[in-house]
mmCIF file with all atom_site columns, C-alpha atoms in Angstrom:
data_model
loop_
_atom_site.group_PDB
_atom_site.id
_atom_site.type_symbol
_atom_site.label_atom_id
_atom_site.label_alt_id
_atom_site.label_comp_id
_atom_site.label_asym_id
_atom_site.label_entity_id
_atom_site.label_seq_id
_atom_site.pdbx_PDB_ins_code
_atom_site.Cartn_x
_atom_site.Cartn_y
_atom_site.Cartn_z
_atom_site.occupancy
_atom_site.B_iso_or_equiv
_atom_site.pdbx_formal_charge
_atom_site.auth_seq_id
_atom_site.auth_comp_id
_atom_site.auth_asym_id
_atom_site.auth_atom_id
_atom_site.pdbx_PDB_model_num
ATOM 1   C CA . PHE D 1 1   ? 30.635 4.225   -2.897  1.00 0.00 ? 1   PHE D CA 1
ATOM 2   C CA . TYR D 1 2   ? 28.013 6.347   -5.469  1.00 0.00 ? 2   TYR D CA 1
ATOM 3   C CA . GLY D 1 3   ? 28.166 9.895   -3.281  1.00 0.00 ? 3   GLY D CA 1
ATOM 4   C CA . ASN D 1 4   ? 29.219 11.880  -6.480  1.00 0.00 ? 4   ASN D CA 1
ATOM 5   C CA . THR D 1 5   ? 25.480 11.150  -8.307  1.00 0.00 ? 5   THR D CA 1
ATOM 6   C CA . LEU D 1 6   ? 24.946 14.128  -4.980  1.00 0.00 ? 6   LEU D CA 1
ATOM 7   C CA . GLN D 1 7   ? 26.628 16.561  -8.265  1.00 0.00 ? 7   GLN D CA 1
ATOM 8   C CA . ASN D 1 8   ? 24.578 15.374  -10.804 1.00 0.00 ? 8   ASN D CA 1
ATOM 9   C CA . GLY D 1 9   ? 21.219 17.277  -12.254 1.00 0.00 ? 9   GLY D CA 1
ATOM 10  C CA . PHE D 1 10  ? 17.480 15.609  -13.589 1.00 0.00 ? 10  PHE D CA 1
ATOM 11  C CA . ILE D 1 11  ? 18.243 14.111  -17.477 1.00 0.00 ? 11  ILE D CA 1
ATOM 12  C CA . LEU D 1 12  ? 16.319 12.661  -19.763 1.00 0.00 ? 12  LEU D CA 1
ATOM 13  C CA . ASP D 1 13  ? 13.288 11.018  -18.395 1.00 0.00 ? 13  ASP D CA 1
ATOM 14  C CA . ASP D 1 14  ? 13.524 13.360  -14.918 1.00 0.00 ? 14  ASP D CA 1
ATOM 15  C CA . ARG D 1 15  ? 12.262 16.107  -16.651 1.00 0.00 ? 15  ARG D CA 1
ATOM 16  C CA . PRO D 1 16  ? 8.981  15.710  -18.344 1.00 0.00 ? 16  PRO D CA 1
ATOM 17  C CA . THR D 1 17  ? 8.120  13.174  -14.989 1.00 0.00 ? 17  THR D CA 1
ATOM 18  C CA . ILE D 1 18  ? 9.302  15.345  -12.225 1.00 0.00 ? 18  ILE D CA 1
ATOM 19  C CA . GLU D 1 19  ? 10.985 18.795  -12.430 1.00 0.00 ? 19  GLU D CA 1
ATOM 20  C CA . GLN D 1 20  ? 8.213  19.738  -14.995 1.00 0.00 ? 20  GLN D CA 1
ATOM 21  C CA . ASN D 1 21  ? 5.690  17.292  -13.678 1.00 0.00 ? 21  ASN D CA 1
ATOM 22  C CA . PRO D 1 22  ? 3.181  19.510  -11.227 1.00 0.00 ? 22  PRO D CA 1
ATOM 23  C CA . TYR D 1 23  ? 1.233  16.095  -10.291 1.00 0.00 ? 23  TYR D CA 1
ATOM 24  C CA . VAL D 1 24  ? 4.267  15.400  -8.194  1.00 0.00 ? 24  VAL D CA 1
ATOM 25  C CA . GLN D 1 25  ? 4.875  18.283  -6.986  1.00 0.00 ? 25  GLN D CA 1
ATOM 26  C CA . SER D 1 26  ? 2.095  19.510  -4.400  1.00 0.00 ? 26  SER D CA 1
ATOM 27  C CA . LEU D 1 27  ? -0.217 17.442  -2.184  1.00 0.00 ? 27  LEU D CA 1
ATOM 28  C CA . ARG D 1 28  ? -3.184 18.147  -3.576  1.00 0.00 ? 28  ARG D CA 1
ATOM 29  C CA . TYR D 1 29  ? -2.056 15.535  -6.078  1.00 0.00 ? 29  TYR D CA 1
ATOM 30  C CA . LEU D 1 30  ? -1.557 13.186  -3.884  1.00 0.00 ? 30  LEU D CA 1
ATOM 31  C CA . PRO D 1 31  ? -4.926 10.762  -5.184  1.00 0.00 ? 31  PRO D CA 1
ATOM 32  C CA . LYS D 1 32  ? -3.530 11.706  -9.061  1.00 0.00 ? 32  LYS D CA 1
ATOM 33  C CA . ALA D 1 33  ? -0.576 10.018  -7.895  1.00 0.00 ? 33  ALA D CA 1
ATOM 34  C CA . ILE D 1 34  ? -2.241 6.574   -7.254  1.00 0.00 ? 34  ILE D CA 1
ATOM 35  C CA . THR D 1 35  ? -4.926 7.169   -9.938  1.00 0.00 ? 35  THR D CA 1
ATOM 36  C CA . GLY D 1 36  ? -2.986 8.093   -12.788 1.00 0.00 ? 36  GLY D CA 1
ATOM 37  C CA . CYS D 1 37  ? 0.658  7.107   -14.354 1.00 0.00 ? 37  CYS D CA 1
ATOM 38  C CA . VAL D 1 38  ? 3.416  8.395   -15.085 1.00 0.00 ? 38  VAL D CA 1
ATOM 39  C CA . TRP D 1 39  ? 3.853  9.817   -17.767 1.00 0.00 ? 39  TRP D CA 1
ATOM 40  C CA . GLU D 1 40  ? 0.199  11.704  -17.412 1.00 0.00 ? 40  GLU D CA 1
ATOM 41  C CA . GLY D 1 41  ? 1.713  14.897  -16.430 1.00 0.00 ? 41  GLY D CA 1
ATOM 42  C CA . ALA D 1 42  ? 4.147  15.229  -19.798 1.00 0.00 ? 42  ALA D CA 1
ATOM 43  C CA . SER D 1 43  ? 1.056  14.203  -22.285 1.00 0.00 ? 43  SER D CA 1
ATOM 44  C CA . GLY D 1 44  ? -1.764 15.251  -20.811 1.00 0.00 ? 44  GLY D CA 1
ATOM 45  C CA . SER D 1 45  ? -3.952 11.413  -20.234 1.00 0.00 ? 45  SER D CA 1
ATOM 46  C CA . CYS D 1 46  ? -2.975 8.236   -19.649 1.00 0.00 ? 46  CYS D CA 1
ATOM 47  C CA . GLU D 1 47  ? -4.186 6.633   -22.639 1.00 0.00 ? 47  GLU D CA 1
ATOM 48  C CA . GLY D 1 48  ? -1.897 4.376   -24.563 1.00 0.00 ? 48  GLY D CA 1
ATOM 49  C CA . ALA D 1 49  ? 0.392  4.725   -21.100 1.00 0.00 ? 49  ALA D CA 1
ATOM 50  C CA . GLU D 1 50  ? 2.575  1.501   -20.517 1.00 0.00 ? 50  GLU D CA 1
ATOM 51  C CA . HIS D 1 51  ? 3.465  1.886   -16.890 1.00 0.00 ? 51  HIS D CA 1
ATOM 52  C CA . TYR D 1 52  ? 1.347  1.981   -13.816 1.00 0.00 ? 52  TYR D CA 1
ATOM 53  C CA . ARG D 1 53  ? 3.557  2.900   -10.948 1.00 0.00 ? 53  ARG D CA 1
ATOM 54  C CA . PRO D 1 54  ? 2.263  4.552   -7.808  1.00 0.00 ? 54  PRO D CA 1
ATOM 55  C CA . VAL D 1 55  ? 4.565  3.701   -5.717  1.00 0.00 ? 55  VAL D CA 1
ATOM 56  C CA . LEU D 1 56  ? 7.580  5.922   -7.910  1.00 0.00 ? 56  LEU D CA 1
ATOM 57  C CA . ASN D 1 57  ? 4.973  8.840   -7.980  1.00 0.00 ? 57  ASN D CA 1
ATOM 58  C CA . VAL D 1 58  ? 4.373  8.758   -4.656  1.00 0.00 ? 58  VAL D CA 1
ATOM 59  C CA . SER D 1 59  ? 7.762  8.690   -4.016  1.00 0.00 ? 59  SER D CA 1
ATOM 60  C CA . TYR D 1 60  ? 8.645  11.667  -6.640  1.00 0.00 ? 60  TYR D CA 1
ATOM 61  C CA . LEU D 1 61  ? 5.935  13.637  -4.701  1.00 0.00 ? 61  LEU D CA 1
ATOM 62  C CA . LEU D 1 62  ? 6.945  13.207  -1.164  1.00 0.00 ? 62  LEU D CA 1
ATOM 63  C CA . THR D 1 63  ? 10.496 13.993  -2.070  1.00 0.00 ? 63  THR D CA 1
ATOM 64  C CA . TRP D 1 64  ? 9.924  17.174  -3.854  1.00 0.00 ? 64  TRP D CA 1
ATOM 65  C CA . LEU D 1 65  ? 7.961  18.524  -0.810  1.00 0.00 ? 65  LEU D CA 1
ATOM 66  C CA . ILE D 1 66  ? 11.024 18.035  1.458   1.00 0.00 ? 66  ILE D CA 1
ATOM 67  C CA . SER D 1 67  ? 13.398 19.605  -1.667  1.00 0.00 ? 67  SER D CA 1
ATOM 68  C CA . PRO D 1 68  ? 13.010 19.683  -5.357  1.00 0.00 ? 68  PRO D CA 1
ATOM 69  C CA . ASN D 1 69  ? 16.715 20.128  -5.600  1.00 0.00 ? 69  ASN D CA 1
ATOM 70  C CA . PRO D 1 70  ? 17.571 17.093  -7.919  1.00 0.00 ? 70  PRO D CA 1
ATOM 71  C CA . ALA D 1 71  ? 20.432 16.416  -5.873  1.00 0.00 ? 71  ALA D CA 1
ATOM 72  C CA . PHE D 1 72  ? 17.743 15.236  -3.094  1.00 0.00 ? 72  PHE D CA 1
ATOM 73  C CA . PHE D 1 73  ? 16.405 12.918  -5.694  1.00 0.00 ? 73  PHE D CA 1
ATOM 74  C CA . HIS D 1 74  ? 19.793 11.486  -5.794  1.00 0.00 ? 74  HIS D CA 1
ATOM 75  C CA . LEU D 1 75  ? 20.325 11.043  -2.332  1.00 0.00 ? 75  LEU D CA 1
ATOM 76  C CA . VAL D 1 76  ? 16.672 9.284   -1.729  1.00 0.00 ? 76  VAL D CA 1
ATOM 77  C CA . ASN D 1 77  ? 18.345 6.797   -4.649  1.00 0.00 ? 77  ASN D CA 1
ATOM 78  C CA . LEU D 1 78  ? 21.104 6.513   -2.607  1.00 0.00 ? 78  LEU D CA 1
ATOM 79  C CA . LEU D 1 79  ? 19.248 5.580   0.937   1.00 0.00 ? 79  LEU D CA 1
ATOM 80  C CA . TYR D 1 80  ? 16.985 3.022   -1.451  1.00 0.00 ? 80  TYR D CA 1
ATOM 81  C CA . PHE D 1 81  ? 20.042 1.673   -2.698  1.00 0.00 ? 81  PHE D CA 1
ATOM 82  C CA . LEU D 1 82  ? 21.248 0.827   0.850   1.00 0.00 ? 82  LEU D CA 1
ATOM 83  C CA . GLY D 1 83  ? 18.272 -0.461  2.142   1.00 0.00 ? 83  GLY D CA 1
ATOM 84  C CA . VAL D 1 84  ? 18.607 -3.027  -1.168  1.00 0.00 ? 84  VAL D CA 1
ATOM 85  C CA . VAL D 1 85  ? 22.058 -4.144  0.095   1.00 0.00 ? 85  VAL D CA 1
ATOM 86  C CA . PHE D 1 86  ? 21.149 -4.377  3.618   1.00 0.00 ? 86  PHE D CA 1
ATOM 87  C CA . LEU D 1 87  ? 18.012 -6.768  2.702   1.00 0.00 ? 87  LEU D CA 1
ATOM 88  C CA . VAL D 1 88  ? 20.449 -8.186  0.378   1.00 0.00 ? 88  VAL D CA 1
ATOM 89  C CA . PHE D 1 89  ? 22.503 -9.426  3.718   1.00 0.00 ? 89  PHE D CA 1
ATOM 90  C CA . VAL D 1 90  ? 19.104 -9.615  5.807   1.00 0.00 ? 90  VAL D CA 1
ATOM 91  C CA . LEU D 1 91  ? 18.136 -12.351 3.591   1.00 0.00 ? 91  LEU D CA 1
ATOM 92  C CA . VAL D 1 92  ? 21.165 -14.525 2.421   1.00 0.00 ? 92  VAL D CA 1
ATOM 93  C CA . ASN D 1 93  ? 22.514 -14.660 6.273   1.00 0.00 ? 93  ASN D CA 1
ATOM 94  C CA . THR D 1 94  ? 18.459 -15.955 6.833   1.00 0.00 ? 94  THR D CA 1
ATOM 95  C CA . ILE D 1 95  ? 18.932 -18.725 4.325   1.00 0.00 ? 95  ILE D CA 1
ATOM 96  C CA . THR D 1 96  ? 22.654 -19.496 4.885   1.00 0.00 ? 96  THR D CA 1
ATOM 97  C CA . LYS D 1 97  ? 23.416 -18.658 8.538   1.00 0.00 ? 97  LYS D CA 1
ATOM 98  C CA . ASN D 1 98  ? 26.381 -17.491 7.214   1.00 0.00 ? 98  ASN D CA 1
ATOM 99  C CA . PHE D 1 99  ? 27.448 -14.114 8.318   1.00 0.00 ? 99  PHE D CA 1
ATOM 100 C CA . THR D 1 100 ? 30.825 -13.751 6.336   1.00 0.00 ? 100 THR D CA 1
ATOM 101 C CA . LEU D 1 101 ? 28.781 -15.288 2.835   1.00 0.00 ? 101 LEU D CA 1
ATOM 102 C CA . SER D 1 102 ? 26.418 -12.277 4.024   1.00 0.00 ? 102 SER D CA 1
ATOM 103 C CA . PHE D 1 103 ? 28.390 -9.809  4.439   1.00 0.00 ? 103 PHE D CA 1
ATOM 104 C CA . LEU D 1 104 ? 30.621 -10.750 0.832   1.00 0.00 ? 104 LEU D CA 1
ATOM 105 C CA . THR D 1 105 ? 27.230 -11.196 -1.120  1.00 0.00 ? 105 THR D CA 1
ATOM 106 C CA . ALA D 1 106 ? 26.142 -7.717  0.118   1.00 0.00 ? 106 ALA D CA 1
ATOM 107 C CA . LEU D 1 107 ? 29.621 -6.147  -0.469  1.00 0.00 ? 107 LEU D CA 1
ATOM 108 C CA . LEU D 1 108 ? 29.139 -7.323  -4.231  1.00 0.00 ? 108 LEU D CA 1
ATOM 109 C CA . PHE D 1 109 ? 25.801 -6.352  -4.642  1.00 0.00 ? 109 PHE D CA 1
ATOM 110 C CA . LEU D 1 110 ? 26.963 -3.174  -3.683  1.00 0.00 ? 110 LEU D CA 1
ATOM 111 C CA . ILE D 1 111 ? 30.120 -2.470  -6.256  1.00 0.00 ? 111 ILE D CA 1
ATOM 112 C CA . HIS D 1 112 ? 28.547 -4.957  -8.489  1.00 0.00 ? 112 HIS D CA 1
ATOM 113 C CA . PRO D 1 113 ? 28.581 -2.152  -11.945 1.00 0.00 ? 113 PRO D CA 1
ATOM 114 C CA . ILE D 1 114 ? 25.493 -3.663  -12.964 1.00 0.00 ? 114 ILE D CA 1
ATOM 115 C CA . ASN D 1 115 ? 23.801 -1.530  -10.843 1.00 0.00 ? 115 ASN D CA 1
ATOM 116 C CA . ASN D 1 116 ? 25.467 1.934   -11.914 1.00 0.00 ? 116 ASN D CA 1
ATOM 117 C CA . GLU D 1 117 ? 21.792 3.250   -14.007 1.00 0.00 ? 117 GLU D CA 1
ATOM 118 C CA . VAL D 1 118 ? 19.234 2.056   -11.267 1.00 0.00 ? 118 VAL D CA 1
ATOM 119 C CA . VAL D 1 119 ? 21.767 4.130   -8.541  1.00 0.00 ? 119 VAL D CA 1
ATOM 120 C CA . ASN D 1 120 ? 22.568 6.977   -10.704 1.00 0.00 ? 120 ASN D CA 1
ATOM 121 C CA . TRP D 1 121 ? 19.545 7.411   -12.648 1.00 0.00 ? 121 TRP D CA 1
ATOM 122 C CA . ILE D 1 122 ? 16.455 9.281   -10.722 1.00 0.00 ? 122 ILE D CA 1
ATOM 123 C CA . SER D 1 123 ? 14.064 7.829   -13.535 1.00 0.00 ? 123 SER D CA 1
ATOM 124 C CA . ALA D 1 124 ? 15.050 4.098   -12.269 1.00 0.00 ? 124 ALA D CA 1
ATOM 125 C CA . THR D 1 125 ? 13.607 5.080   -8.815  1.00 0.00 ? 125 THR D CA 1
ATOM 126 C CA . SER D 1 126 ? 10.944 2.063   -9.467  1.00 0.00 ? 126 SER D CA 1
ATOM 127 C CA . GLU D 1 127 ? 13.521 -0.312  -9.931  1.00 0.00 ? 127 GLU D CA 1
ATOM 128 C CA . LEU D 1 128 ? 14.687 0.208   -6.158  1.00 0.00 ? 128 LEU D CA 1
ATOM 129 C CA . THR D 1 129 ? 11.303 -0.089  -4.588  1.00 0.00 ? 129 THR D CA 1
ATOM 130 C CA . PHE D 1 130 ? 10.928 -3.034  -7.024  1.00 0.00 ? 130 PHE D CA 1
ATOM 131 C CA . ALA D 1 131 ? 13.979 -4.171  -5.289  1.00 0.00 ? 131 ALA D CA 1
ATOM 132 C CA . ILE D 1 132 ? 12.859 -3.132  -1.591  1.00 0.00 ? 132 ILE D CA 1
ATOM 133 C CA . PHE D 1 133 ? 9.544  -4.757  -1.827  1.00 0.00 ? 133 PHE D CA 1
ATOM 134 C CA . THR D 1 134 ? 10.196 -7.760  -4.043  1.00 0.00 ? 134 THR D CA 1
ATOM 135 C CA . LEU D 1 135 ? 13.714 -8.652  -0.964  1.00 0.00 ? 135 LEU D CA 1
ATOM 136 C CA . LEU D 1 136 ? 10.871 -8.254  1.870   1.00 0.00 ? 136 LEU D CA 1
ATOM 137 C CA . ALA D 1 137 ? 7.946  -10.093 0.196   1.00 0.00 ? 137 ALA D CA 1
ATOM 138 C CA . VAL D 1 138 ? 10.705 -13.274 -0.003  1.00 0.00 ? 138 VAL D CA 1
ATOM 139 C CA . LEU D 1 139 ? 12.502 -12.757 3.341   1.00 0.00 ? 139 LEU D CA 1
ATOM 140 C CA . TYR D 1 140 ? 9.020  -12.849 5.434   1.00 0.00 ? 140 TYR D CA 1
ATOM 141 C CA . TYR D 1 141 ? 8.550  -15.672 2.803   1.00 0.00 ? 141 TYR D CA 1
ATOM 142 C CA . PHE D 1 142 ? 11.065 -17.345 4.574   1.00 0.00 ? 142 PHE D CA 1
ATOM 143 C CA . ARG D 1 143 ? 9.586  -16.193 7.780   1.00 0.00 ? 143 ARG D CA 1
ATOM 144 C CA . TYR D 1 144 ? 6.327  -17.317 7.462   1.00 0.00 ? 144 TYR D CA 1
ATOM 145 C CA . ARG D 1 145 ? 7.703  -21.247 6.586   1.00 0.00 ? 145 ARG D CA 1
ATOM 146 C CA . ASN D 1 146 ? 9.927  -21.765 9.475   1.00 0.00 ? 146 ASN D CA 1
ATOM 147 C CA . THR D 1 147 ? 7.201  -20.458 11.578  1.00 0.00 ? 147 THR D CA 1
ATOM 148 C CA . GLY D 1 148 ? 3.628  -21.080 10.444  1.00 0.00 ? 148 GLY D CA 1
ATOM 149 C CA . LEU D 1 149 ? 2.671  -17.344 11.497  1.00 0.00 ? 149 LEU D CA 1
ATOM 150 C CA . SER D 1 150 ? 0.288  -15.781 9.502   1.00 0.00 ? 150 SER D CA 1
ATOM 151 C CA . LYS D 1 151 ? 0.812  -12.321 10.040  1.00 0.00 ? 151 LYS D CA 1
ATOM 152 C CA . HIS D 1 152 ? 4.296  -13.089 8.035   1.00 0.00 ? 152 HIS D CA 1
ATOM 153 C CA . LEU D 1 153 ? 1.988  -14.244 4.844   1.00 0.00 ? 153 LEU D CA 1
ATOM 154 C CA . PHE D 1 154 ? 0.162  -11.030 5.781   1.00 0.00 ? 154 PHE D CA 1
ATOM 155 C CA . LEU D 1 155 ? 3.169  -9.277  4.934   1.00 0.00 ? 155 LEU D CA 1
ATOM 156 C CA . VAL D 1 156 ? 4.034  -11.319 2.273   1.00 0.00 ? 156 VAL D CA 1
ATOM 157 C CA . LEU D 1 157 ? 0.857  -10.369 0.486   1.00 0.00 ? 157 LEU D CA 1
ATOM 158 C CA . LEU D 1 158 ? 1.469  -7.097  1.070   1.00 0.00 ? 158 LEU D CA 1
ATOM 159 C CA . PHE D 1 159 ? 5.146  -6.438  0.062   1.00 0.00 ? 159 PHE D CA 1
ATOM 160 C CA . TYR D 1 160 ? 4.096  -8.421  -3.513  1.00 0.00 ? 160 TYR D CA 1
ATOM 161 C CA . PHE D 1 161 ? 1.290  -5.655  -3.908  1.00 0.00 ? 161 PHE D CA 1
ATOM 162 C CA . LEU D 1 162 ? 3.780  -2.575  -3.039  1.00 0.00 ? 162 LEU D CA 1
ATOM 163 C CA . ALA D 1 163 ? 6.087  -4.284  -4.997  1.00 0.00 ? 163 ALA D CA 1
ATOM 164 C CA . LEU D 1 164 ? 3.306  -4.596  -8.197  1.00 0.00 ? 164 LEU D CA 1
ATOM 165 C CA . LEU D 1 165 ? 2.528  -0.567  -7.480  1.00 0.00 ? 165 LEU D CA 1
ATOM 166 C CA . SER D 1 166 ? 6.219  -0.430  -8.242  1.00 0.00 ? 166 SER D CA 1
ATOM 167 C CA . LYS D 1 167 ? 6.800  -2.509  -11.583 1.00 0.00 ? 167 LYS D CA 1
ATOM 168 C CA . GLU D 1 168 ? 5.080  -4.397  -13.568 1.00 0.00 ? 168 GLU D CA 1
ATOM 169 C CA . VAL D 1 169 ? 7.656  -7.270  -13.723 1.00 0.00 ? 169 VAL D CA 1
ATOM 170 C CA . ALA D 1 170 ? 6.425  -8.137  -9.855  1.00 0.00 ? 170 ALA D CA 1
ATOM 171 C CA . ILE D 1 171 ? 3.489  -10.044 -10.952 1.00 0.00 ? 171 ILE D CA 1
ATOM 172 C CA . ALA D 1 172 ? 6.154  -13.113 -11.482 1.00 0.00 ? 172 ALA D CA 1
ATOM 173 C CA . LEU D 1 173 ? 7.361  -13.077 -8.063  1.00 0.00 ? 173 LEU D CA 1
ATOM 174 C CA . PRO D 1 174 ? 5.018  -16.204 -6.962  1.00 0.00 ? 174 PRO D CA 1
ATOM 175 C CA . LEU D 1 175 ? 7.071  -18.375 -8.800  1.00 0.00 ? 175 LEU D CA 1
ATOM 176 C CA . VAL D 1 176 ? 9.995  -17.300 -6.865  1.00 0.00 ? 176 VAL D CA 1
ATOM 177 C CA . MET D 1 177 ? 8.097  -18.494 -3.654  1.00 0.00 ? 177 MET D CA 1
ATOM 178 C CA . VAL D 1 178 ? 7.387  -21.769 -5.935  1.00 0.00 ? 178 VAL D CA 1
ATOM 179 C CA . ALA D 1 179 ? 11.254 -22.249 -6.153  1.00 0.00 ? 179 ALA D CA 1
ATOM 180 C CA . ILE D 1 180 ? 11.670 -21.794 -2.334  1.00 0.00 ? 180 ILE D CA 1
ATOM 181 C CA . ASP D 1 181 ? 9.756  -24.058 -1.390  1.00 0.00 ? 181 ASP D CA 1
ATOM 182 C CA . ALA D 1 182 ? 10.846 -26.618 -4.208  1.00 0.00 ? 182 ALA D CA 1
ATOM 183 C CA . LEU D 1 183 ? 14.246 -26.060 -3.375  1.00 0.00 ? 183 LEU D CA 1
ATOM 184 C CA . PHE D 1 184 ? 15.136 -24.947 0.317   1.00 0.00 ? 184 PHE D CA 1
ATOM 185 C CA . PHE D 1 185 ? 11.783 -26.364 1.826   1.00 0.00 ? 185 PHE D CA 1
ATOM 186 C CA . GLN D 1 186 ? 12.219 -29.950 -0.219  1.00 0.00 ? 186 GLN D CA 1
ATOM 187 C CA . THR D 1 187 ? 8.505  -29.309 -0.942  1.00 0.00 ? 187 THR D CA 1
ATOM 188 C CA . GLY D 1 188 ? 7.196  -32.381 -2.953  1.00 0.00 ? 188 GLY D CA 1
ATOM 189 C CA . VAL D 1 189 ? 4.505  -33.128 -5.520  1.00 0.00 ? 189 VAL D CA 1
ATOM 190 C CA . ARG D 1 190 ? 2.145  -34.549 -3.193  1.00 0.00 ? 190 ARG D CA 1
ATOM 191 C CA . GLN D 1 191 ? 2.642  -31.586 -0.656  1.00 0.00 ? 191 GLN D CA 1
ATOM 192 C CA . PHE D 1 192 ? 2.403  -29.095 -3.609  1.00 0.00 ? 192 PHE D CA 1
ATOM 193 C CA . LEU D 1 193 ? -1.093 -30.538 -5.092  1.00 0.00 ? 193 LEU D CA 1
ATOM 194 C CA . ALA D 1 194 ? -2.324 -30.489 -1.140  1.00 0.00 ? 194 ALA D CA 1
ATOM 195 C CA . TRP D 1 195 ? -4.895 -28.245 -0.368  1.00 0.00 ? 195 TRP D CA 1
ATOM 196 C CA . PRO D 1 196 ? -3.530 -25.973 2.516   1.00 0.00 ? 196 PRO D CA 1
ATOM 197 C CA . THR D 1 197 ? -0.183 -25.371 -0.013  1.00 0.00 ? 197 THR D CA 1
ATOM 198 C CA . ILE D 1 198 ? -2.450 -24.632 -3.088  1.00 0.00 ? 198 ILE D CA 1
ATOM 199 C CA . LYS D 1 199 ? -4.375 -22.236 -1.200  1.00 0.00 ? 199 LYS D CA 1
ATOM 200 C CA . ARG D 1 200 ? -1.455 -20.195 -0.106  1.00 0.00 ? 200 ARG D CA 1
ATOM 201 C CA . TYR D 1 201 ? -0.205 -20.154 -3.627  1.00 0.00 ? 201 TYR D CA 1
ATOM 202 C CA . LEU D 1 202 ? -4.344 -18.508 -4.240  1.00 0.00 ? 202 LEU D CA 1
ATOM 203 C CA . LEU D 1 203 ? -3.672 -16.557 -1.985  1.00 0.00 ? 203 LEU D CA 1
ATOM 204 C CA . PHE D 1 204 ? -1.448 -14.339 -4.485  1.00 0.00 ? 204 PHE D CA 1
ATOM 205 C CA . ALA D 1 205 ? -4.646 -13.806 -6.853  1.00 0.00 ? 205 ALA D CA 1
ATOM 206 C CA . ILE D 1 206 ? -5.763 -11.528 -4.136  1.00 0.00 ? 206 ILE D CA 1
ATOM 207 C CA . PRO D 1 207 ? -3.485 -8.960  -4.552  1.00 0.00 ? 207 PRO D CA 1
ATOM 208 C CA . VAL D 1 208 ? -2.900 -9.604  -8.439  1.00 0.00 ? 208 VAL D CA 1
ATOM 209 C CA . PHE D 1 209 ? -6.912 -9.009  -8.810  1.00 0.00 ? 209 PHE D CA 1
ATOM 210 C CA . VAL D 1 210 ? -6.648 -5.384  -6.623  1.00 0.00 ? 210 VAL D CA 1
ATOM 211 C CA . TYR D 1 211 ? -3.610 -4.087  -8.469  1.00 0.00 ? 211 TYR D CA 1
ATOM 212 C CA . LEU D 1 212 ? -4.872 -5.397  -12.660 1.00 0.00 ? 212 LEU D CA 1
ATOM 213 C CA . MET D 1 213 ? -8.203 -3.264  -11.362 1.00 0.00 ? 213 MET D CA 1
ATOM 214 C CA . MET D 1 214 ? -5.770 -0.065  -10.333 1.00 0.00 ? 214 MET D CA 1
ATOM 215 C CA . ARG D 1 215 ? -4.322 -0.591  -13.430 1.00 0.00 ? 215 ARG D CA 1
ATOM 216 C CA . PHE D 1 216 ? -7.197 -0.846  -15.303 1.00 0.00 ? 216 PHE D CA 1
ATOM 217 C CA . ALA D 1 217 ? -9.080 1.497   -13.755 1.00 0.00 ? 217 ALA D CA 1
ATOM 218 C CA . ALA D 1 218 ? -5.972 3.913   -14.662 1.00 0.00 ? 218 ALA D CA 1
ATOM 219 C CA . ILE D 1 219 ? -4.690 3.684   -17.918 1.00 0.00 ? 219 ILE D CA 1
ATOM 220 C CA . GLY D 1 220 ? -7.712 1.528   -19.457 1.00 0.00 ? 220 GLY D CA 1
ATOM 221 C CA . ALA D 1 221 ? -7.990 -2.191  -21.648 1.00 0.00 ? 221 ALA D CA 1
ATOM 222 C CA . LYS D 1 222 ? -4.568 -1.913  -22.915 1.00 0.00 ? 222 LYS D CA 1
ATOM 223 C CA . ALA D 1 223 ? -2.621 -1.813  -19.507 1.00 0.00 ? 223 ALA D CA 1
ATOM 224 C CA . LEU D 1 224 ? -3.711 -5.850  -19.939 1.00 0.00 ? 224 LEU D CA 1
ATOM 225 C CA . THR D 1 225 ? -3.651 -6.818  -23.177 1.00 0.00 ? 225 THR D CA 1
ATOM 226 C CA . GLY D 1 226 ? -1.195 -4.553  -25.128 1.00 0.00 ? 226 GLY D CA 1
ATOM 227 C CA . GLY D 1 227 ? 1.633  -4.723  -27.529 1.00 0.00 ? 227 GLY D CA 1
ATOM 228 C CA . ARG D 1 228 ? 5.048  -5.960  -26.661 1.00 0.00 ? 228 ARG D CA 1
ATOM 229 C CA . GLU D 1 229 ? 5.689  -2.686  -24.010 1.00 0.00 ? 229 GLU D CA 1
ATOM 230 C CA . GLN D 1 230 ? 2.449  -2.889  -22.686 1.00 0.00 ? 230 GLN D CA 1
ATOM 231 C CA . PHE D 1 231 ? 1.507  -5.248  -19.533 1.00 0.00 ? 231 PHE D CA 1
ATOM 232 C CA . GLY D 1 232 ? 0.527  -8.413  -21.516 1.00 0.00 ? 232 GLY D CA 1
ATOM 233 C CA . GLY D 1 233 ? 4.149  -7.667  -23.098 1.00 0.00 ? 233 GLY D CA 1
ATOM 234 C CA . TYR D 1 234 ? 6.075  -8.193  -19.123 1.00 0.00 ? 234 TYR D CA 1
#
């Protein structure tokens, strides 16, 4: 459906953040992918930076090492998007146990034109990785609530952390878990106020704290309290 994107090149933000960015072109800069910001290669520093997205940097780096050809970056986006569509199918099937509904939902998501930019534009890769880790976190939260297995809750927290490292808006994901408890597991007020439930929600503070410390170390105090386009705005 999006195969024609393989013919496209680097455009707009792709050029300074990938094509002209030495930090995503060599394994020796792998630590910089974790400790730096998206635009550091172009601006020379992370002062005043808005985005701290190490998953995006690592994705760029690994893709470049395989091939610097923009067609390969577009192929990676297509594979990420395929993963998102598959996870949409799995999540809906987990909730409804209805194969036909799950298939049609995933198909609608696949062909819906609202996804054009995130699939076609290499610089929107962070949207796709964010979606992958968010869907995995939600999927494993359902599995944890159904089974009570601690390993599923650990995976929820791990995928939540990776979603945070993909895009800032992931900070709100625990609210989705609260909604799941209320809507799908009929958690009442008393249950929400019970210590086991509160303790479960408090665990989400661990990946948030680690993420904020990493973000602060990478791009400074403005990363936490900046203006409209900074983390405070998110």
